[in-house]
Coordinates of C-alpha atoms in Angstrom, one line a residue:
X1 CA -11.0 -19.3 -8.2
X2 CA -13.0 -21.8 -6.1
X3 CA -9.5 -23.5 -5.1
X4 CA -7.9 -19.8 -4.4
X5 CA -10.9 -19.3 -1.9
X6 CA -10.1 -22.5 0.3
X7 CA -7.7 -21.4 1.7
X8 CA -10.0 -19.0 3.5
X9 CA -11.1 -22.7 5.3
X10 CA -7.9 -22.0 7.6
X11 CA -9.0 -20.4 10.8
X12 CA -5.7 -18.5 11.2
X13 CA -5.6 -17.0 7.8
X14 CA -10.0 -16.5 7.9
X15 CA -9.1 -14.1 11.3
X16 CA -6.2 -12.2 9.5
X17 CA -8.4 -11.4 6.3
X18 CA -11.4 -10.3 8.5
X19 CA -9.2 -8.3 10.9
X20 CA -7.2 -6.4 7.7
X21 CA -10.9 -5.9 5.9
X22 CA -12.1 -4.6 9.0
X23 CA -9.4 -2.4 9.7
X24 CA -9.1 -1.0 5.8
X25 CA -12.8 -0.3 5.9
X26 CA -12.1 2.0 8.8
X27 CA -9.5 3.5 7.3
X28 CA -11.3 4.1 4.1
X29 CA -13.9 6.3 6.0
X30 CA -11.3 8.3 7.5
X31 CA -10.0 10.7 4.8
X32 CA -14.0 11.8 4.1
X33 CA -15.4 11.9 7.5
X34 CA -11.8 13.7 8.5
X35 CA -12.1 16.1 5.5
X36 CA -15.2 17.3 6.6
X37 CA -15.2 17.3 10.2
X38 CA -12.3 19.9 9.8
X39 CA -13.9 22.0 6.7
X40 CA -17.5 22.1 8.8
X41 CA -15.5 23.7 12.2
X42 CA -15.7 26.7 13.0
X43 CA -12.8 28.4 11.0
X44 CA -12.2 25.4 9.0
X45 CA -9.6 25.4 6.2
X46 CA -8.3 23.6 3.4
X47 CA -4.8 24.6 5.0
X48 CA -5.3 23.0 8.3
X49 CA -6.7 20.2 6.4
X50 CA -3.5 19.7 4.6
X51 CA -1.7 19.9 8.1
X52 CA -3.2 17.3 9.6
X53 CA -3.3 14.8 6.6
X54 CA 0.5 15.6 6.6
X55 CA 1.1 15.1 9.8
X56 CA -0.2 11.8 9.7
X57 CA 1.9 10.9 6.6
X58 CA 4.8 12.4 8.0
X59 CA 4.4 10.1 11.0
X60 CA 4.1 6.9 9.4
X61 CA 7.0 7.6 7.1
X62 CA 9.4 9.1 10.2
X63 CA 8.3 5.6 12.0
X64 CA 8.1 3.0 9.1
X65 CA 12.0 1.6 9.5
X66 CA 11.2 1.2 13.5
X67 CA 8.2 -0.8 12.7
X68 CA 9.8 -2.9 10.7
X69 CA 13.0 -3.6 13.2
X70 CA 10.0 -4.5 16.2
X71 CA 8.4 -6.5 14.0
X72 CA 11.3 -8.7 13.2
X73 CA 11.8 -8.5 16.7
X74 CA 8.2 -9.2 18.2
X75 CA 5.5 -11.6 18.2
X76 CA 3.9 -9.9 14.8
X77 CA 0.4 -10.7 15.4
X78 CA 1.0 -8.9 19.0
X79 CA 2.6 -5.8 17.3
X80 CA -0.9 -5.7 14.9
X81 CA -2.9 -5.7 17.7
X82 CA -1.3 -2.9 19.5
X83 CA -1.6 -0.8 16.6
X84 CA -4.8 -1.1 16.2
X85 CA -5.8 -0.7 20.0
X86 CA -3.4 2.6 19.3
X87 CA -5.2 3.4 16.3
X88 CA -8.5 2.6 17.7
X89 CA -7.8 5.3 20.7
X90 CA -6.4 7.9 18.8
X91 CA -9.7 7.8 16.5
X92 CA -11.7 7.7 19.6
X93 CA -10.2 10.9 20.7
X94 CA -10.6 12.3 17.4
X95 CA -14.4 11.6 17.6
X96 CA -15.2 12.8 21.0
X97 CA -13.2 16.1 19.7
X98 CA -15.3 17.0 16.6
X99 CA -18.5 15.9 18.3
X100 CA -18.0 18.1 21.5
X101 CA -17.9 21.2 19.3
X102 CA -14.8 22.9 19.1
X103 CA -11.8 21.1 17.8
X104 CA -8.5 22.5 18.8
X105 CA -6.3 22.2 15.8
X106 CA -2.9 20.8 17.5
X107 CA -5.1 18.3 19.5
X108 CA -6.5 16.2 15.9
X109 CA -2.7 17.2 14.2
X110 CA -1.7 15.4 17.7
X111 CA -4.2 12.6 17.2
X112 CA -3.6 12.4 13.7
X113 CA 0.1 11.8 13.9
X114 CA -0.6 9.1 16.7
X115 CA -2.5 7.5 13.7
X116 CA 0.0 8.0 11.4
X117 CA 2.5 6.2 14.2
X118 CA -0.2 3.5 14.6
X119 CA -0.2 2.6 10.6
X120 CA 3.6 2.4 10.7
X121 CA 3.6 -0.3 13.4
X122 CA 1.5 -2.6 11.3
X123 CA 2.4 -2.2 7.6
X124 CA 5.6 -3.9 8.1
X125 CA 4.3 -6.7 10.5
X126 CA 0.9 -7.3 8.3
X127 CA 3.1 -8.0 5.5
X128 CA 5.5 -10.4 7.0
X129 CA 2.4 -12.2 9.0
X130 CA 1.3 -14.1 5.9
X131 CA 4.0 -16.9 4.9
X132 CA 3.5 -17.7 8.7
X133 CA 0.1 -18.6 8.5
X134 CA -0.1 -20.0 4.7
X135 CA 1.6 -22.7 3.1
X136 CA 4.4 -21.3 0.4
X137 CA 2.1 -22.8 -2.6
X138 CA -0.7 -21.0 -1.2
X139 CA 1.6 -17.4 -1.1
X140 CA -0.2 -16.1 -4.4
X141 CA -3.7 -16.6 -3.3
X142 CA -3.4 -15.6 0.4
X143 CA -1.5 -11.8 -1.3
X144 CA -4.1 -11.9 -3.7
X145 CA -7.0 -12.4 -1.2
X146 CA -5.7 -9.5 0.9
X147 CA -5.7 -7.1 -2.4
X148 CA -8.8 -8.2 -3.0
X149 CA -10.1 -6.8 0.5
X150 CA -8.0 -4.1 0.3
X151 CA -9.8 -2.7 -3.2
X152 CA -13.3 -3.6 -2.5
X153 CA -13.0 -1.9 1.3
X154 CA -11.5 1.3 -0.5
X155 CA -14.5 1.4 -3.0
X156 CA -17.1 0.6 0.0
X157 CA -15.4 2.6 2.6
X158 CA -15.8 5.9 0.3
X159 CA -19.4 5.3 -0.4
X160 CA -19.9 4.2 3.0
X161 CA -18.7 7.5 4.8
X162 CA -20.7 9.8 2.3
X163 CA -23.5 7.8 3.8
X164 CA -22.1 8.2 7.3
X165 CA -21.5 11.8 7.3
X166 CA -25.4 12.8 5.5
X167 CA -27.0 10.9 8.0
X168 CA -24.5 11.1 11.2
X169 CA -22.4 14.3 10.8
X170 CA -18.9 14.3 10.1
X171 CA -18.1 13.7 14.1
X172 CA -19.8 10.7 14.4
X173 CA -19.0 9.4 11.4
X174 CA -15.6 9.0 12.8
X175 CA -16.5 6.7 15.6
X176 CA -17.2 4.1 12.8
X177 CA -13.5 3.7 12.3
X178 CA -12.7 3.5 15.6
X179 CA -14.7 0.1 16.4
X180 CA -13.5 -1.2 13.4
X181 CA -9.7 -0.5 14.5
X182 CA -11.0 -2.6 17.9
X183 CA -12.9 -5.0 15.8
X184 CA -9.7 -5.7 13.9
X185 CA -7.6 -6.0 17.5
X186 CA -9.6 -8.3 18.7
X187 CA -9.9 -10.6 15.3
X188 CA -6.1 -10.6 15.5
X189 CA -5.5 -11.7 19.5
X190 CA -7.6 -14.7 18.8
X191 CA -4.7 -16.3 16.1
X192 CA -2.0 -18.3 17.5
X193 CA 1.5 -18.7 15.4
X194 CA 4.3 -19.3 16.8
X195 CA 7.0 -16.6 16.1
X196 CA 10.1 -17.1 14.1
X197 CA 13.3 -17.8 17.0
X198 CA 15.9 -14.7 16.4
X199 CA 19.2 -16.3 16.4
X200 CA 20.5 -13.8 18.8
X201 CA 19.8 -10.5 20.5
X202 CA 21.1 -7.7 19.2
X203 CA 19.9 -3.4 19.5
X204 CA 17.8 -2.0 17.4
X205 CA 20.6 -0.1 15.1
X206 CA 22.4 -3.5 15.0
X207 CA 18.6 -4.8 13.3
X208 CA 18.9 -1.9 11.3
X209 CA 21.6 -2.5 9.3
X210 CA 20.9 -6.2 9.3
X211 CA 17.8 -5.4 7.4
X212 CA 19.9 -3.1 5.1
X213 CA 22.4 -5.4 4.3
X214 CA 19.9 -8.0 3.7
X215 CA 17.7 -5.1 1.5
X216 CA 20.9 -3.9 -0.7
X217 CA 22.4 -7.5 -1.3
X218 CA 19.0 -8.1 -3.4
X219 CA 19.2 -6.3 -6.8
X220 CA 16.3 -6.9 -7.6
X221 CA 14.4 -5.6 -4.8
X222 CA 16.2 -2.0 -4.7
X223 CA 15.8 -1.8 -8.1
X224 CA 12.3 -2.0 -8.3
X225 CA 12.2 0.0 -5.2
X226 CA 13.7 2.7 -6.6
X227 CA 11.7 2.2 -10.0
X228 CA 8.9 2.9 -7.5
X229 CA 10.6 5.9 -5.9
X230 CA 9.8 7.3 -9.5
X231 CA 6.5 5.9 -10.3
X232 CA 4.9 7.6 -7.2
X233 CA 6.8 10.5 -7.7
X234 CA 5.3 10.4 -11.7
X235 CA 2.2 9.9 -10.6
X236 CA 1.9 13.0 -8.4
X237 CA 1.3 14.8 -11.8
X238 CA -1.7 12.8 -12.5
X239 CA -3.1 13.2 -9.0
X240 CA -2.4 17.2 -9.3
X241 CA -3.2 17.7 -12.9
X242 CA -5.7 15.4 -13.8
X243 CA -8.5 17.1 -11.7
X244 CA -7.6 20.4 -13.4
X245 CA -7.7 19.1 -16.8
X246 CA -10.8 17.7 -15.8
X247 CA -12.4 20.7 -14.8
X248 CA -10.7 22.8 -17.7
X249 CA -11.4 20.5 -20.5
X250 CA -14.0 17.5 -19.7
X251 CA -17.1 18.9 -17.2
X252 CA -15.6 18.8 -14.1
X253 CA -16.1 16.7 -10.8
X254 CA -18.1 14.3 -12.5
X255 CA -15.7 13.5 -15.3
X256 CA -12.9 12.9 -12.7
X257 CA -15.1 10.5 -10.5
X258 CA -15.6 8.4 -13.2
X259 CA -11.8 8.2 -13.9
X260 CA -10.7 7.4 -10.5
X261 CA -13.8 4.9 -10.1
X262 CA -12.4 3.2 -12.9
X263 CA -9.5 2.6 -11.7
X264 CA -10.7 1.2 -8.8
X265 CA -12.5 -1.6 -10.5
X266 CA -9.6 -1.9 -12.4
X267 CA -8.0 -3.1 -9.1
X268 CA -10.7 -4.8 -8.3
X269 CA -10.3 -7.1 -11.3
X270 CA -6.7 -6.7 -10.9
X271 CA -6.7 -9.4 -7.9
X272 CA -9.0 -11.3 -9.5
X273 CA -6.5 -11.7 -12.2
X274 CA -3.6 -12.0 -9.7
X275 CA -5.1 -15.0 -8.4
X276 CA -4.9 -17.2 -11.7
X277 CA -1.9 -16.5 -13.1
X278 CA 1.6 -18.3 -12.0
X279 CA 4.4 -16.9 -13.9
X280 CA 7.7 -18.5 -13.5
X281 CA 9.2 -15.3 -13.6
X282 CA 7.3 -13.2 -12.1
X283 CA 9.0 -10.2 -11.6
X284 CA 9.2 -10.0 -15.2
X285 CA 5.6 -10.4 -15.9
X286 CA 5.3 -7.8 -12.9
X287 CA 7.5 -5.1 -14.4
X288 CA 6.0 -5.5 -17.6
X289 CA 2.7 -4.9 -16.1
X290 CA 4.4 -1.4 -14.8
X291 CA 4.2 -0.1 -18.3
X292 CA 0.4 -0.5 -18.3
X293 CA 0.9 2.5 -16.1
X294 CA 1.7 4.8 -19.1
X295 CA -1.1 5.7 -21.4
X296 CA -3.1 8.2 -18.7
X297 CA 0.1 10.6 -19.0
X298 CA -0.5 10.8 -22.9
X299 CA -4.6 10.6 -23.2
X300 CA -4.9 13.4 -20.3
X301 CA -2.0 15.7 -21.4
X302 CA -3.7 15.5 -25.3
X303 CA -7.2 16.2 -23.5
X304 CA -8.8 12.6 -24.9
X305 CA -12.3 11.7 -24.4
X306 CA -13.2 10.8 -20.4
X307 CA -14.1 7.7 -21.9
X308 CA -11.0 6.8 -23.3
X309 CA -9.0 8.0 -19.7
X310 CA -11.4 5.9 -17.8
X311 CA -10.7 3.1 -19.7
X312 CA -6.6 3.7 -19.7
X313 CA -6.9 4.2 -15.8
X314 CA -8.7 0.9 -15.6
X315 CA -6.1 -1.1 -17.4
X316 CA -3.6 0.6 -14.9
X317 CA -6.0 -0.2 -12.2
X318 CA -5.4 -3.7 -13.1
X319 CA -1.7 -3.4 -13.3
X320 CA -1.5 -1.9 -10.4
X321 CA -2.6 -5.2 -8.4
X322 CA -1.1 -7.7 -10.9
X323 CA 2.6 -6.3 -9.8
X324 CA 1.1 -5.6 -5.9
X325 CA 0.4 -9.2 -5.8
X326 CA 3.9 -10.9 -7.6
X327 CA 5.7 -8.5 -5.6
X328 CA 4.4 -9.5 -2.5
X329 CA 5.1 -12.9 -3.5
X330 CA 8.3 -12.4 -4.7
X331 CA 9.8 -11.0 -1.2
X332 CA 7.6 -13.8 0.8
X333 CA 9.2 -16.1 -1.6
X334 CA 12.8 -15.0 -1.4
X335 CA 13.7 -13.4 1.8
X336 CA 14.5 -14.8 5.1
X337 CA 11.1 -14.3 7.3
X338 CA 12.8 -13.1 10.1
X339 CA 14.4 -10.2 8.0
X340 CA 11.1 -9.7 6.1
X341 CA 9.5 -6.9 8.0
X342 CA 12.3 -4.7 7.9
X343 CA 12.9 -5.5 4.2
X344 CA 8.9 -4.3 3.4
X345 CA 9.8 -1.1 5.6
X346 CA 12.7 0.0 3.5
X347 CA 10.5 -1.0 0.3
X348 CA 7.5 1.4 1.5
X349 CA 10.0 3.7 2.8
X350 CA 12.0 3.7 -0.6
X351 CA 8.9 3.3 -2.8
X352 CA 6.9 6.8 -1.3
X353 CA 10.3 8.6 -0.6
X354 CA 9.7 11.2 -3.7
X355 CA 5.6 11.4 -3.6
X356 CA 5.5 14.4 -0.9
X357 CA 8.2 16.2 -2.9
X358 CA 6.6 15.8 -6.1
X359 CA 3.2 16.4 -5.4
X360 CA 4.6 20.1 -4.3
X361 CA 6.3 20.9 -7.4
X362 CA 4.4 19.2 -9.9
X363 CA 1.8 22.7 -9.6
X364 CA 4.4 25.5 -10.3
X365 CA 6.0 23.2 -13.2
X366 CA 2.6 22.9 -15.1
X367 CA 2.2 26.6 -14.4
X368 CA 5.8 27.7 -16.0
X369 CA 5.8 24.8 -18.8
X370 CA 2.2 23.8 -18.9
X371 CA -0.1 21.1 -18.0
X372 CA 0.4 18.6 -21.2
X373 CA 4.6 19.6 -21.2
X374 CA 4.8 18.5 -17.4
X375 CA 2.1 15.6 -18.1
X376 CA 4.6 14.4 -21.0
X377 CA 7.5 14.3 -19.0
X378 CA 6.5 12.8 -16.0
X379 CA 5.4 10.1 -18.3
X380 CA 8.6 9.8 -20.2
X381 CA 10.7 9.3 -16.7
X382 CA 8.5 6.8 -15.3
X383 CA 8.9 4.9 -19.0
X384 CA 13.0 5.7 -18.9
X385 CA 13.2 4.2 -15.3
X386 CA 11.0 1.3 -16.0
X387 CA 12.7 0.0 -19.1
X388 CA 16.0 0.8 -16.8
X389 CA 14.4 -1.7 -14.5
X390 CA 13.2 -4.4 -17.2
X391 CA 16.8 -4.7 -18.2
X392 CA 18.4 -5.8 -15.5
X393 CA 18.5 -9.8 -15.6
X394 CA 18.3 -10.4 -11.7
X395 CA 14.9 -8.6 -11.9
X396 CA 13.8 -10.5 -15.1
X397 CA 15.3 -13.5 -13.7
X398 CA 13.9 -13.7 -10.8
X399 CA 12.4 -17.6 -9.9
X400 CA 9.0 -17.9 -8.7
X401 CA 10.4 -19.6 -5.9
X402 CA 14.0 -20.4 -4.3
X403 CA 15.5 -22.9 -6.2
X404 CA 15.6 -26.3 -3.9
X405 CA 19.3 -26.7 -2.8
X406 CA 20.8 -29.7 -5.1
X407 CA 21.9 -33.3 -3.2
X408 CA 25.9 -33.3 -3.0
X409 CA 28.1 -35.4 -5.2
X410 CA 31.3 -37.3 -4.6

């Protein structure tokens, strides 16, 4: 691990890790603080909660393939940096709302789709930042790294907001995220890498269908893709059902926390795992880890110990970052830099396209078939499609890196 951690000796890479910590901290306070700054309102609902989370999803999504075509387009750093001055004054404005008293609920669904707009920007160009600042041998490590500080902010940001809100209030607690959106701006305008040249200029539809053409010519990335269409769409049911069988069948809130927390230490020590292991193949060490995914469909739909679902949510905990990190990898590995941005927005595009969908039927299927029935089957689909996926050779094929082009011969 000692040799994954140099790399952290690289002043370019050592401001992108402390910007993207910085900012997922921020954002890890957000949905608590934002929860109950709405709920402690006057008139304060779980229904205009639910607006304004969705209005923030529905604006990243609506804006993910446009991030992706400026950030093939634009100096990426540049694009993360305006994001997060963007994100940083929409939170702002969200925190001088709450705290003068009486939110207007358009204004935060306003602010709260600006935020949504502001994560779209700088998904796509965060993820195609990294093979410009590593070496390719160092890929692995730098993903891994990032995964790292992505689970550890997730796990601190939650308990860090609880804190925030008891001794703060919910309003103020909200200005936290906000200097850590600037914090994270001004991190990222100090790193200087030059820009990949575009070969030519073109409009943004034209980009479009480039990155398309350059997505669908790659079996193996739309097939995990769409894999993932289903496993985020499977996993709704675990996110819907779980905390009801939790409070129907194993003591409520607690037992749940201790499910969820476990899978966040299973991510945890997923990237810790990530970072040893070099498969030659990895996406076939990375779709195998996928079925890791299924026991928590079978050990909550048969009502097994909490014990036991903790432990099976760990192991997917673990999973989970094994096949983040190889997949990462993979497309830094195999796809052209200047077409990776808009590849990773079709991928996050393609990947959550189901969840919202699922996670509003998955409720009146329990109630007409029951909670283990829809449990059952949600697991059996995500098994079908990942099998589906395992079979096909250019996913299992896949070389850890593109082979080096072979000396002509007369």
């Amino acid at each position: 691990m000692r040799d994954d951690l140099r790399i952290l000796a690289d002043r370019s890479y050592r401001m992108l890790f402390l910007a993207r910590t910085l900012s997922l901290l921020g954002s890890a306070v957000i949905p608590v603080a934002l929860a109950f700054a709405i709920l402690d309102a006057p008139g304060g609902s779980a229904t205009d909660l639910g607006l304004v989370l969705a209005a923030r999803s529905l604006a990243q999504v609506a804006l993910l393939l446009f991030g992706g075509v400026l950030a093939d387009r634009m100096n990426r750093f540049r694009l993360m940096v305006g994001s997060d001055l963007l994100a940083f004054a929409a939170q702002a404005a969200l925190t001088v709302v709450f705290v003068s008293g009486r939110p207007s609920l358009p204004v935060v669904i306003a602010l709260s789709a600006v935020n949504g707009a502001a994560a779209a920007l700088f998904l796509p160009a965060s993820r195609g930042v990294v093979p410009q600042v590593v070496a390719q041998e160092q890929l692995q490590s730098a993903n891994a790294l990032l995964r790292l500080s992505r689970n550890s902010t997730t796990i601190g940001g939650a308990a860090l907001a609880g804190v925030l809100v008891a001794a703060l209030g919910a309003g103020w607690a909200l200005a936290v995220p906000a200097a850590t959106f600037l914090g994270s701006a001004l991190l990222l305008a100090g790193v200087r890498v030059s820009h990949p040249a575009r070969a030519a200029a073109s409009t943004i539809l034209a980009d479009l269908r480039e990155g398309w053409r350059e997505f669908s010519s790659r079996s193996w990335v739309w097939l995990v893709v769409v894999q993932f269409a289903f496993v985020n769409g499977c996993f709704s049911a675990i996110y819907v059902l779980g905390p009801l069988t939790a409070k129907e069948q194993l003591g409520g809130v607690t037992a749940w926390s201790v499910i969820v927390t476990a899978q966040a230490v299973g991510l945890v020590g997923g990237s810790l795992v990530a970072m040893r292991i070099r498969p030659r193949r990895p996406m076939r060490v990375a779709v195998l880890a996928t079925f890791g995914f299924l026991p928590p469909f079978a050990l909550i739909a048969a009502g097994a110990p909490v014990w036991l679902i903790a432990a099976s949510m760990l192991v997917n905990g673990v999973c989970v970052d094994i096949f983040e990190v190889l997949w990462d990898t993979a497309l830094q590995n195999h796809v052209p830099n200047e077409a990776l941005s808009r590849i990773s927005s079709y991928d996050a595009m393609g990947s959550f396209v189901l969840g919202p969908l699922c996670l509003a039927v998955v409720g009146p299927v329990a109630e007409r078939i029951g909670v283990a029935q829809t449990l059952l089957i949600a697991g059996g689909v995500l098994g079908l499609v990942t099998v589906a996926t395992f079979s096909a050779r250019s996913v299992r094929q896949l070389p850890a890196r593109v082979p080096a082009a072979q000396p002509a011969t007369v």
